[in-house]
Amino acid sequence: MIRIVRKASGIAISLLASTAVTAAAGAETVAFVHARVLAGAGPDMPDASVIVRDGIIIDVGPAARVPAAARIIDLKGATLTPGFIAADTALGTVEVNSDDGSNDVRSSAARLSAGVDVQYALDGDATPIPVALLGGVTGAIVFPESSQSTGDEPRLFAGQGAAISLGRYVPILIRPKIGVAADMGEAGTGLAGGSRETSHVLIRAAFDEARRYRTNKSTYSGDFQVTALSRPDLEALIPVLDQRVPLVVSAHRAADIRQAIALAKDYGLKIVIRGGEEAWRVASELAAIGAGVILNPTDNLPKSFEVIGSRSDSARILAAAGVPIAIIGNDSNHRVREMRLNAGMAVARGLPYADAIRALTSGPAKMFGLEKSVGTIERGKRADLVIWNGDPLEPLVQPQAIFVAGVEQPLQSRLRDLADRYSRGGPPD
């Protein structure tokens, strides 16, 4: 039971709600009191208050002052976390993977690779979004996927990603152009020359070309261009060269990850490894350059030659070495919500609990430059908050209320709508 107290004309009115609280308007002041706060940074707070005004956290802590006019939500010791951030998804770009008409995650344009910009494909009404939200996921990082060009030229990059909000009643786009994705594993060889040696040479040539373009855009002619990059591609690579956004590299075996590290050193890039089943083997090298790893810690089987070194405690090894990690779900769209369960599996394999919470919240936020606005429960951050009826890493625990930018979200999805419809035994609506 969640106890809600409203202040009206100086009189406290008590209400009881079983699973939800009355929707919080963005313009009001709300005080979450007597909460167990897992803030995503710093120590846990077993009995604290979080004060939200106009969708922004204005105070947090055991001594936080509750304004006289605030609407009070008494959590009675329930757990309050930041909304989780899914670090590698296709949310908002895919309805059904096998239906080309509802799948915008891949581009096969002959003259566009790094310049592909996923922000233009985002659909806030995509049905997988509320399914993920019901797993406590309030934000996501969306990247296009690598695919073969319809032309003769190899595709070196998948394109530019975007940070999105999963909440209703708020804009879906948080920030566009947050990084450029490339594939340096087995999958990438089929898209960029047919072998690793070819794809690595072409990727380096692409950054050489982007450097020349950046130096003098007005007179750039592309006379020495060997990678067939278009101007939108070259423009997309400039923020990567300037370290304003990361290069997000799909790489799995240790040798490929070492090549990504060498690329980062040679060109002065920030990189994030996605996949990284063998990243534990080069953990110290990744930590030395501040590279993050997006991983699913349950990917622990030698399913191919590039993941022979997979192991179930890779998240523990990476975190212990000081490598920032982000834990993801079991696919990029329909099973994003399972990221918290994967984090729980990592804890069972030795990852400290606090590190697991960070891998769902502040970890992905920092990887993509969002740490000033989301990812933790701190003053000045957006009030993306989830109330849980127990430990959020336990499978049977569920969100009791979800707030995005201070606005409470309906705990409903198409899956639940269908379950409710057919459980009544009547015909479809």
CSV table of C-alpha atoms in Angstrom, one decimal:
chain,number,residue,atom,x,y,z
A,1,MET,CA,0.0,0.0,0.0
A,2,ILE,CA,1.3,3.5,-0.9
A,3,ARG,CA,0.1,6.2,1.3
A,4,ILE,CA,-0.6,9.6,-0.3
A,5,VAL,CA,-1.2,12.7,1.6
A,6,ARG,CA,-2.5,15.9,0.0
A,7,LYS,CA,-2.1,19.3,1.5
A,8,ALA,CA,-5.2,21.5,1.0
A,9,SER,CA,-5.8,24.7,2.9
A,10,GLY,CA,-3.4,23.5,5.6
A,11,ILE,CA,-5.4,20.3,6.2
A,12,ALA,CA,-3.8,17.0,5.5
A,13,ILE,CA,-6.1,14.6,3.6
A,14,SER,CA,-5.0,10.9,3.6
A,15,LEU,CA,-5.8,8.5,0.7
A,16,LEU,CA,-4.8,4.9,0.1
A,17,ALA,CA,-3.9,3.4,-3.2
A,18,SER,CA,-3.1,-0.3,-3.9
A,19,THR,CA,-0.8,-0.2,-6.9
A,20,ALA,CA,-0.7,3.4,-8.2
A,21,VAL,CA,-0.7,7.0,-7.2
A,22,THR,CA,-2.7,9.8,-8.6
A,23,ALA,CA,-1.1,11.3,-11.7
A,24,ALA,CA,1.5,14.0,-10.9
A,25,ALA,CA,1.0,17.1,-12.9
A,26,GLY,CA,4.3,18.5,-14.2
A,27,ALA,CA,3.7,21.9,-12.6
A,28,GLU,CA,3.1,20.8,-9.0
A,29,THR,CA,5.5,20.0,-6.2
A,30,VAL,CA,5.6,16.4,-5.1
A,31,ALA,CA,7.4,14.9,-2.1
A,32,PHE,CA,8.3,11.2,-2.0
A,33,VAL,CA,8.9,10.5,1.6
A,34,HIS,CA,10.2,7.5,3.6
A,35,ALA,CA,11.7,6.0,0.5
A,36,ARG,CA,14.6,3.6,0.2
A,37,VAL,CA,16.5,5.6,-2.4
A,38,LEU,CA,19.0,3.8,-4.7
A,39,ALA,CA,20.2,7.0,-6.3
A,40,GLY,CA,22.4,5.5,-9.0
A,41,ALA,CA,25.4,7.3,-7.5
A,42,GLY,CA,26.7,7.6,-3.9
A,43,PRO,CA,25.5,5.5,-1.0
A,44,ASP,CA,22.0,4.1,-0.6
A,45,MET,CA,19.6,6.1,1.5
A,46,PRO,CA,17.4,3.8,3.6
A,47,ASP,CA,14.9,6.6,4.7
A,48,ALA,CA,15.0,9.6,2.5
A,49,SER,CA,12.8,12.1,0.7
A,50,VAL,CA,12.9,13.2,-2.9
A,51,ILE,CA,11.3,16.6,-3.7
A,52,VAL,CA,10.2,17.2,-7.3
A,53,ARG,CA,9.0,20.5,-8.8
A,54,ASP,CA,8.0,21.1,-12.4
A,55,GLY,CA,9.4,17.7,-13.3
A,56,ILE,CA,12.9,18.4,-11.8
A,57,ILE,CA,14.4,17.1,-8.6
A,58,ILE,CA,15.0,20.0,-6.3
A,59,ASP,CA,16.1,18.2,-3.1
A,60,VAL,CA,17.0,14.7,-2.0
A,61,GLY,CA,18.2,13.1,1.2
A,62,PRO,CA,17.2,12.1,4.7
A,63,ALA,CA,17.1,15.8,5.7
A,64,ALA,CA,15.3,17.1,2.5
A,65,ARG,CA,12.8,19.7,3.5
A,66,VAL,CA,9.2,19.0,2.4
A,67,PRO,CA,7.5,22.3,1.1
A,68,ALA,CA,4.3,23.1,2.8
A,69,ALA,CA,2.2,23.0,-0.4
A,70,ALA,CA,3.7,19.7,-1.6
A,71,ARG,CA,1.7,16.7,-2.5
A,72,ILE,CA,3.2,13.9,-0.3
A,73,ILE,CA,3.6,10.4,-1.4
A,74,ASP,CA,4.6,8.2,1.6
A,75,LEU,CA,6.5,5.2,0.2
A,76,LYS,CA,6.7,3.5,3.7
A,77,GLY,CA,10.1,2.1,2.9
A,78,ALA,CA,9.5,1.1,-0.7
A,79,THR,CA,12.4,1.3,-3.1
A,80,LEU,CA,12.8,4.3,-5.3
A,81,THR,CA,15.3,4.3,-8.2
A,82,PRO,CA,16.1,6.4,-11.2
A,83,GLY,CA,14.4,5.2,-14.4
A,84,PHE,CA,16.6,2.7,-16.1
A,85,ILE,CA,18.4,3.7,-19.4
A,86,ALA,CA,18.6,1.0,-22.0
A,87,ALA,CA,21.9,1.6,-23.8
A,88,ASP,CA,21.6,-0.2,-27.1
A,89,THR,CA,18.1,-0.5,-28.6
A,90,ALA,CA,15.9,-0.1,-31.6
A,91,LEU,CA,13.0,1.2,-29.6
A,92,GLY,CA,10.8,3.6,-31.6
A,93,THR,CA,12.0,2.3,-35.0
A,94,VAL,CA,10.6,-1.2,-35.1
A,95,GLU,CA,7.2,-2.7,-34.6
A,96,VAL,CA,7.7,-6.2,-36.1
A,97,ASN,CA,11.2,-7.2,-37.0
A,98,SER,CA,10.1,-9.3,-40.0
A,99,ASP,CA,7.8,-6.6,-41.4
A,100,ASP,CA,9.9,-4.2,-43.6
A,101,GLY,CA,7.2,-1.6,-43.6
A,102,SER,CA,7.4,-1.2,-39.8
A,103,ASN,CA,11.2,-1.7,-39.5
A,104,ASP,CA,13.3,1.4,-39.9
A,105,VAL,CA,16.4,0.3,-38.0
A,106,ARG,CA,18.4,-0.6,-41.1
A,107,SER,CA,19.4,1.5,-44.1
A,108,SER,CA,20.8,0.3,-47.4
A,109,ALA,CA,21.4,3.6,-49.0
A,110,ALA,CA,24.4,3.5,-51.4
A,111,ARG,CA,25.8,6.9,-50.4
A,112,LEU,CA,24.9,7.2,-46.8
A,113,SER,CA,26.4,5.4,-43.8
A,114,ALA,CA,27.7,7.5,-40.9
A,115,GLY,CA,25.2,10.2,-41.9
A,116,VAL,CA,22.2,8.0,-41.3
A,117,ASP,CA,20.3,9.8,-38.5
A,118,VAL,CA,17.9,7.7,-36.5
A,119,GLN,CA,16.0,10.7,-35.0
A,120,TYR,CA,13.9,11.0,-38.2
A,121,ALA,CA,12.5,7.4,-37.8
A,122,LEU,CA,11.4,7.7,-34.2
A,123,ASP,CA,7.8,6.8,-33.4
A,124,GLY,CA,6.6,7.4,-29.8
A,125,ASP,CA,3.5,5.3,-30.4
A,126,ALA,CA,5.5,2.1,-31.2
A,127,THR,CA,4.0,-0.7,-29.1
A,128,PRO,CA,7.4,-2.0,-27.7
A,129,ILE,CA,8.0,1.3,-25.9
A,130,PRO,CA,5.4,0.9,-23.1
A,131,VAL,CA,6.4,-2.7,-22.7
A,132,ALA,CA,9.9,-1.6,-22.0
A,133,LEU,CA,8.6,1.2,-19.7
A,134,LEU,CA,6.8,-1.3,-17.6
A,135,GLY,CA,10.2,-2.8,-16.8
A,136,GLY,CA,11.3,0.5,-15.2
A,137,VAL,CA,13.0,1.7,-18.4
A,138,THR,CA,12.3,5.4,-18.8
A,139,GLY,CA,15.0,6.3,-21.4
A,140,ALA,CA,16.9,4.5,-24.2
A,141,ILE,CA,19.7,4.9,-26.6
A,142,VAL,CA,18.7,4.0,-30.2
A,143,PHE,CA,21.2,3.2,-32.9
A,144,PRO,CA,20.6,2.1,-36.5
A,145,GLU,CA,21.9,-1.3,-37.4
A,146,SER,CA,24.6,-2.1,-39.9
A,147,SER,CA,23.4,-3.4,-43.3
A,148,GLN,CA,24.8,-4.0,-46.7
A,149,SER,CA,24.5,-1.1,-49.2
A,150,THR,CA,22.5,-1.6,-52.4
A,151,GLY,CA,25.4,-0.1,-54.3
A,152,ASP,CA,28.9,-1.4,-54.9
A,153,GLU,CA,30.5,0.6,-52.1
A,154,PRO,CA,31.1,-1.0,-48.6
A,155,ARG,CA,29.1,0.4,-45.7
A,156,LEU,CA,31.6,1.3,-43.0
A,157,PHE,CA,29.2,2.8,-40.4
A,158,ALA,CA,25.6,2.1,-39.3
A,159,GLY,CA,24.8,5.7,-38.5
A,160,GLN,CA,24.0,8.2,-35.8
A,161,GLY,CA,22.1,7.3,-32.6
A,162,ALA,CA,19.6,9.3,-30.5
A,163,ALA,CA,18.7,9.4,-26.8
A,164,ILE,CA,14.9,9.0,-26.3
A,165,SER,CA,12.3,9.2,-23.5
A,166,LEU,CA,9.9,6.3,-23.1
A,167,GLY,CA,7.3,8.3,-21.3
A,168,ARG,CA,3.9,9.3,-22.6
A,169,TYR,CA,3.0,13.0,-22.4
A,170,VAL,CA,6.6,14.1,-23.0
A,171,PRO,CA,8.6,14.4,-26.3
A,172,ILE,CA,10.3,11.2,-27.4
A,173,LEU,CA,13.5,12.8,-28.5
A,174,ILE,CA,15.9,13.8,-25.7
A,175,ARG,CA,19.0,14.4,-27.8
A,176,PRO,CA,19.9,13.5,-31.4
A,177,LYS,CA,23.3,12.6,-32.9
A,178,ILE,CA,24.7,11.2,-29.7
A,179,GLY,CA,27.3,8.9,-31.4
A,180,VAL,CA,28.1,7.0,-34.5
A,181,ALA,CA,28.0,3.2,-34.7
A,182,ALA,CA,30.4,1.0,-36.6
A,183,ASP,CA,30.9,-2.8,-36.7
A,184,MET,CA,34.4,-4.2,-36.4
A,185,GLY,CA,33.5,-7.8,-35.8
A,186,GLU,CA,32.6,-10.7,-38.1
A,187,ALA,CA,29.4,-9.0,-39.1
A,188,GLY,CA,31.3,-5.9,-40.1
A,189,THR,CA,33.6,-7.8,-42.5
A,190,GLY,CA,30.6,-8.7,-44.7
A,191,LEU,CA,29.6,-5.1,-44.9
A,192,ALA,CA,33.0,-3.5,-45.5
A,193,GLY,CA,35.3,-5.4,-47.8
A,194,GLY,CA,34.8,-9.0,-46.8
A,195,SER,CA,37.7,-9.3,-44.3
A,196,ARG,CA,38.9,-7.6,-41.1
A,197,GLU,CA,42.0,-6.2,-42.7
A,198,THR,CA,40.0,-4.5,-45.4
A,199,SER,CA,37.4,-3.1,-43.1
A,200,HIS,CA,39.9,-1.7,-40.6
A,201,VAL,CA,41.9,0.0,-43.4
A,202,LEU,CA,38.7,1.5,-44.8
A,203,ILE,CA,37.5,2.8,-41.4
A,204,ARG,CA,40.9,4.5,-40.8
A,205,ALA,CA,40.7,6.0,-44.3
A,206,ALA,CA,37.3,7.3,-43.5
A,207,PHE,CA,38.6,9.2,-40.5
A,208,ASP,CA,41.6,10.5,-42.5
A,209,GLU,CA,39.1,11.8,-45.0
A,210,ALA,CA,36.9,13.4,-42.3
A,211,ARG,CA,40.0,15.1,-41.0
A,212,ARG,CA,40.8,16.6,-44.4
A,213,TYR,CA,37.2,17.7,-44.8
A,214,ARG,CA,37.1,19.3,-41.3
A,215,THR,CA,40.3,21.3,-42.1
A,216,ASN,CA,38.8,23.1,-45.0
A,217,LYS,CA,35.2,22.4,-45.9
A,218,SER,CA,34.8,25.2,-48.3
A,219,THR,CA,37.5,23.9,-50.7
A,220,TYR,CA,37.0,20.2,-50.1
A,221,SER,CA,36.7,18.2,-53.3
A,222,GLY,CA,37.1,14.6,-52.3
A,223,ASP,CA,39.9,14.1,-54.9
A,224,PHE,CA,41.7,11.7,-52.5
A,225,GLN,CA,38.6,10.0,-51.2
A,226,VAL,CA,38.9,6.2,-51.1
A,227,THR,CA,35.9,5.5,-48.9
A,228,ALA,CA,33.0,7.0,-51.0
A,229,LEU,CA,31.7,8.9,-48.0
A,230,SER,CA,29.1,11.6,-48.7
A,231,ARG,CA,29.2,15.0,-47.1
A,232,PRO,CA,26.5,14.0,-44.5
A,233,ASP,CA,28.8,11.1,-43.6
A,234,LEU,CA,31.8,13.3,-43.2
A,235,GLU,CA,29.8,15.8,-41.2
A,236,ALA,CA,28.7,13.0,-38.8
A,237,LEU,CA,32.3,12.0,-38.2
A,238,ILE,CA,33.5,15.4,-37.2
A,239,PRO,CA,31.9,15.3,-33.7
A,240,VAL,CA,33.5,11.9,-33.2
A,241,LEU,CA,36.9,13.3,-34.1
A,242,ASP,CA,36.3,16.2,-31.8
A,243,GLN,CA,35.4,13.8,-28.9
A,244,ARG,CA,32.0,15.4,-28.6
A,245,VAL,CA,30.3,12.0,-29.1
A,246,PRO,CA,31.7,8.4,-29.0
A,247,LEU,CA,32.3,6.0,-31.8
A,248,VAL,CA,30.2,3.0,-30.7
A,249,VAL,CA,32.0,-0.1,-32.0
A,250,SER,CA,30.4,-3.5,-32.2
A,251,ALA,CA,33.2,-5.9,-31.3
A,252,HIS,CA,33.3,-9.2,-29.5
A,253,ARG,CA,36.6,-10.9,-29.6
A,254,ALA,CA,39.6,-9.5,-27.7
A,255,ALA,CA,41.6,-9.0,-30.9
A,256,ASP,CA,38.9,-6.8,-32.5
A,257,ILE,CA,38.5,-4.8,-29.3
A,258,ARG,CA,42.3,-4.2,-29.2
A,259,GLN,CA,42.0,-2.8,-32.8
A,260,ALA,CA,39.2,-0.5,-31.6
A,261,ILE,CA,41.5,0.7,-28.8
A,262,ALA,CA,44.3,1.3,-31.2
A,263,LEU,CA,41.9,3.3,-33.5
A,264,ALA,CA,40.8,5.4,-30.5
A,265,LYS,CA,44.4,6.2,-29.6
A,266,ASP,CA,45.6,6.9,-33.1
A,267,TYR,CA,42.7,9.3,-33.9
A,268,GLY,CA,41.9,10.6,-30.4
A,269,LEU,CA,38.4,9.2,-30.2
A,270,LYS,CA,36.1,8.3,-27.4
A,271,ILE,CA,34.8,4.8,-27.9
A,272,VAL,CA,32.1,2.5,-26.5
A,273,ILE,CA,32.2,-1.2,-27.1
A,274,ARG,CA,28.9,-2.9,-27.8
A,275,GLY,CA,28.8,-6.7,-27.4
A,276,GLY,CA,32.3,-7.1,-25.8
A,277,GLU,CA,32.0,-10.8,-24.8
A,278,GLU,CA,35.8,-11.0,-24.6
A,279,ALA,CA,36.2,-7.4,-23.3
A,280,TRP,CA,37.2,-8.8,-19.9
A,281,ARG,CA,40.5,-10.0,-21.5
A,282,VAL,CA,41.5,-6.4,-22.3
A,283,ALA,CA,39.8,-4.7,-19.3
A,284,SER,CA,42.9,-2.8,-18.2
A,285,GLU,CA,43.4,-1.4,-21.7
A,286,LEU,CA,39.8,-0.3,-21.9
A,287,ALA,CA,40.0,1.3,-18.5
A,288,ALA,CA,43.2,3.2,-19.5
A,289,ILE,CA,41.4,5.1,-22.2
A,290,GLY,CA,38.1,5.4,-20.4
A,291,ALA,CA,36.2,3.3,-22.9
A,292,GLY,CA,32.8,1.9,-21.8
A,293,VAL,CA,31.3,-1.5,-22.6
A,294,ILE,CA,27.7,-2.2,-23.4
A,295,LEU,CA,27.1,-5.9,-22.6
A,296,ASN,CA,24.6,-8.6,-21.8
A,297,PRO,CA,26.2,-10.6,-19.0
A,298,THR,CA,24.1,-13.7,-19.9
A,299,ASP,CA,25.9,-13.9,-23.2
A,300,ASN,CA,28.3,-16.5,-21.9
A,301,LEU,CA,28.4,-19.3,-24.4
A,302,PRO,CA,31.0,-19.8,-27.2
A,303,LYS,CA,28.4,-19.5,-30.0
A,304,SER,CA,31.1,-18.5,-32.6
A,305,PHE,CA,34.8,-18.2,-32.9
A,306,GLU,CA,34.7,-14.5,-32.0
A,307,VAL,CA,33.1,-15.2,-28.6
A,308,ILE,CA,35.0,-18.3,-27.5
A,309,GLY,CA,36.2,-16.5,-24.4
A,310,SER,CA,32.7,-15.5,-23.2
A,311,ARG,CA,32.1,-16.0,-19.5
A,312,SER,CA,29.3,-15.3,-17.0
A,313,ASP,CA,31.3,-13.0,-14.7
A,314,SER,CA,32.6,-10.6,-17.3
A,315,ALA,CA,30.7,-7.7,-15.8
A,316,ARG,CA,32.4,-8.2,-12.5
A,317,ILE,CA,35.9,-8.3,-14.1
A,318,LEU,CA,35.2,-5.1,-16.1
A,319,ALA,CA,33.8,-3.2,-13.2
A,320,ALA,CA,36.6,-4.2,-10.9
A,321,ALA,CA,39.1,-2.9,-13.5
A,322,GLY,CA,37.3,0.5,-13.6
A,323,VAL,CA,35.6,0.0,-17.0
A,324,PRO,CA,32.2,1.8,-17.2
A,325,ILE,CA,29.6,-0.7,-18.1
A,326,ALA,CA,26.0,-0.6,-19.2
A,327,ILE,CA,23.8,-3.8,-19.0
A,328,ILE,CA,21.2,-4.4,-21.6
A,329,GLY,CA,18.2,-6.7,-22.2
A,330,ASN,CA,17.9,-9.8,-24.3
A,331,ASP,CA,17.2,-8.1,-27.6
A,332,SER,CA,17.1,-4.5,-28.9
A,333,ASN,CA,13.3,-4.1,-29.0
A,334,HIS,CA,10.8,-6.5,-27.5
A,335,ARG,CA,12.9,-7.8,-24.5
A,336,VAL,CA,14.6,-4.5,-23.5
A,337,ARG,CA,12.8,-4.7,-20.1
A,338,GLU,CA,14.8,-7.8,-19.1
A,339,MET,CA,17.9,-5.6,-18.6
A,340,ARG,CA,17.2,-5.5,-14.8
A,341,LEU,CA,17.1,-9.3,-14.7
A,342,ASN,CA,20.4,-9.6,-16.5
A,343,ALA,CA,21.8,-7.1,-14.0
A,344,GLY,CA,20.6,-9.4,-11.2
A,345,MET,CA,22.3,-12.4,-12.9
A,346,ALA,CA,25.5,-10.3,-13.0
A,347,VAL,CA,25.2,-9.7,-9.2
A,348,ALA,CA,24.8,-13.4,-8.7
A,349,ARG,CA,28.1,-13.8,-10.6
A,350,GLY,CA,30.0,-11.4,-8.4
A,351,LEU,CA,29.2,-7.9,-9.7
A,352,PRO,CA,28.6,-5.6,-6.7
A,353,TYR,CA,25.0,-4.6,-6.3
A,354,ALA,CA,25.7,-0.9,-6.5
A,355,ASP,CA,27.7,-1.4,-9.7
A,356,ALA,CA,24.7,-3.3,-11.2
A,357,ILE,CA,22.3,-0.4,-10.4
A,358,ARG,CA,24.8,2.1,-12.0
A,359,ALA,CA,25.0,-0.1,-15.0
A,360,LEU,CA,21.3,0.4,-15.5
A,361,THR,CA,21.3,4.2,-14.7
A,362,SER,CA,24.2,6.5,-14.4
A,363,GLY,CA,26.5,4.2,-16.5
A,364,PRO,CA,24.7,4.5,-19.8
A,365,ALA,CA,23.9,8.2,-19.1
A,366,LYS,CA,27.7,9.0,-18.7
A,367,MET,CA,28.6,7.0,-21.8
A,368,PHE,CA,26.5,9.2,-24.0
A,369,GLY,CA,26.9,12.6,-22.3
A,370,LEU,CA,23.5,12.7,-20.6
A,371,GLU,CA,24.7,12.6,-17.0
A,372,LYS,CA,23.8,16.3,-16.3
A,373,SER,CA,20.1,15.6,-16.9
A,374,VAL,CA,19.3,11.9,-16.2
A,375,GLY,CA,20.6,8.7,-14.7
A,376,THR,CA,20.7,9.6,-11.0
A,377,ILE,CA,18.4,10.9,-8.3
A,378,GLU,CA,20.1,14.2,-7.6
A,379,ARG,CA,19.3,17.9,-7.5
A,380,GLY,CA,18.7,19.4,-10.9
A,381,LYS,CA,18.1,16.1,-12.6
A,382,ARG,CA,14.9,15.3,-14.5
A,383,ALA,CA,12.5,13.4,-12.3
A,384,ASP,CA,12.5,10.0,-14.0
A,385,LEU,CA,11.6,7.8,-11.1
A,386,VAL,CA,10.4,4.3,-10.4
A,387,ILE,CA,8.7,3.0,-7.3
A,388,TRP,CA,9.2,-0.8,-6.8
A,389,ASN,CA,7.5,-3.3,-4.4
A,390,GLY,CA,10.9,-4.9,-3.6
A,391,ASP,CA,14.4,-5.3,-5.0
A,392,PRO,CA,14.3,-4.2,-8.6
A,393,LEU,CA,16.7,-6.9,-9.7
A,394,GLU,CA,14.4,-9.6,-8.5
A,395,PRO,CA,12.2,-11.2,-11.2
A,396,LEU,CA,8.9,-11.1,-9.3
A,397,VAL,CA,9.3,-7.5,-8.2
A,398,GLN,CA,7.4,-5.0,-10.4
A,399,PRO,CA,7.1,-1.2,-10.6
A,400,GLN,CA,4.2,0.2,-8.6
A,401,ALA,CA,4.5,3.7,-10.2
A,402,ILE,CA,6.6,5.2,-12.9
A,403,PHE,CA,7.3,9.0,-13.3
A,404,VAL,CA,8.9,10.5,-16.4
A,405,ALA,CA,9.8,14.2,-16.1
A,406,GLY,CA,7.6,14.2,-13.0
A,407,VAL,CA,4.6,12.9,-14.8
A,408,GLU,CA,3.1,9.6,-13.7
A,409,GLN,CA,2.8,7.1,-16.4
A,410,PRO,CA,0.0,4.6,-17.0
A,411,LEU,CA,1.0,1.1,-16.1
A,412,GLN,CA,-0.5,-0.3,-19.3
A,413,SER,CA,0.8,-1.7,-22.6
A,414,ARG,CA,-0.7,-3.5,-25.6
A,415,LEU,CA,0.3,-6.8,-24.1
A,416,ARG,CA,-1.6,-6.1,-20.9
A,417,ASP,CA,-4.5,-4.7,-22.9
A,418,LEU,CA,-4.7,-8.0,-24.9
A,419,ALA,CA,-4.3,-10.1,-21.7
A,420,ASP,CA,-7.1,-8.2,-20.0
A,421,ARG,CA,-9.4,-8.5,-23.1
A,422,TYR,CA,-9.0,-12.2,-23.5
A,423,SER,CA,-9.1,-13.0,-19.8
A,424,ARG,CA,-12.6,-11.7,-19.7
A,425,GLY,CA,-13.6,-14.5,-22.1
A,426,GLY,CA,-15.5,-12.2,-24.5
A,427,PRO,CA,-14.8,-11.4,-28.2
A,428,PRO,CA,-12.1,-8.9,-29.1
A,429,ASP,CA,-13.1,-5.2,-28.9
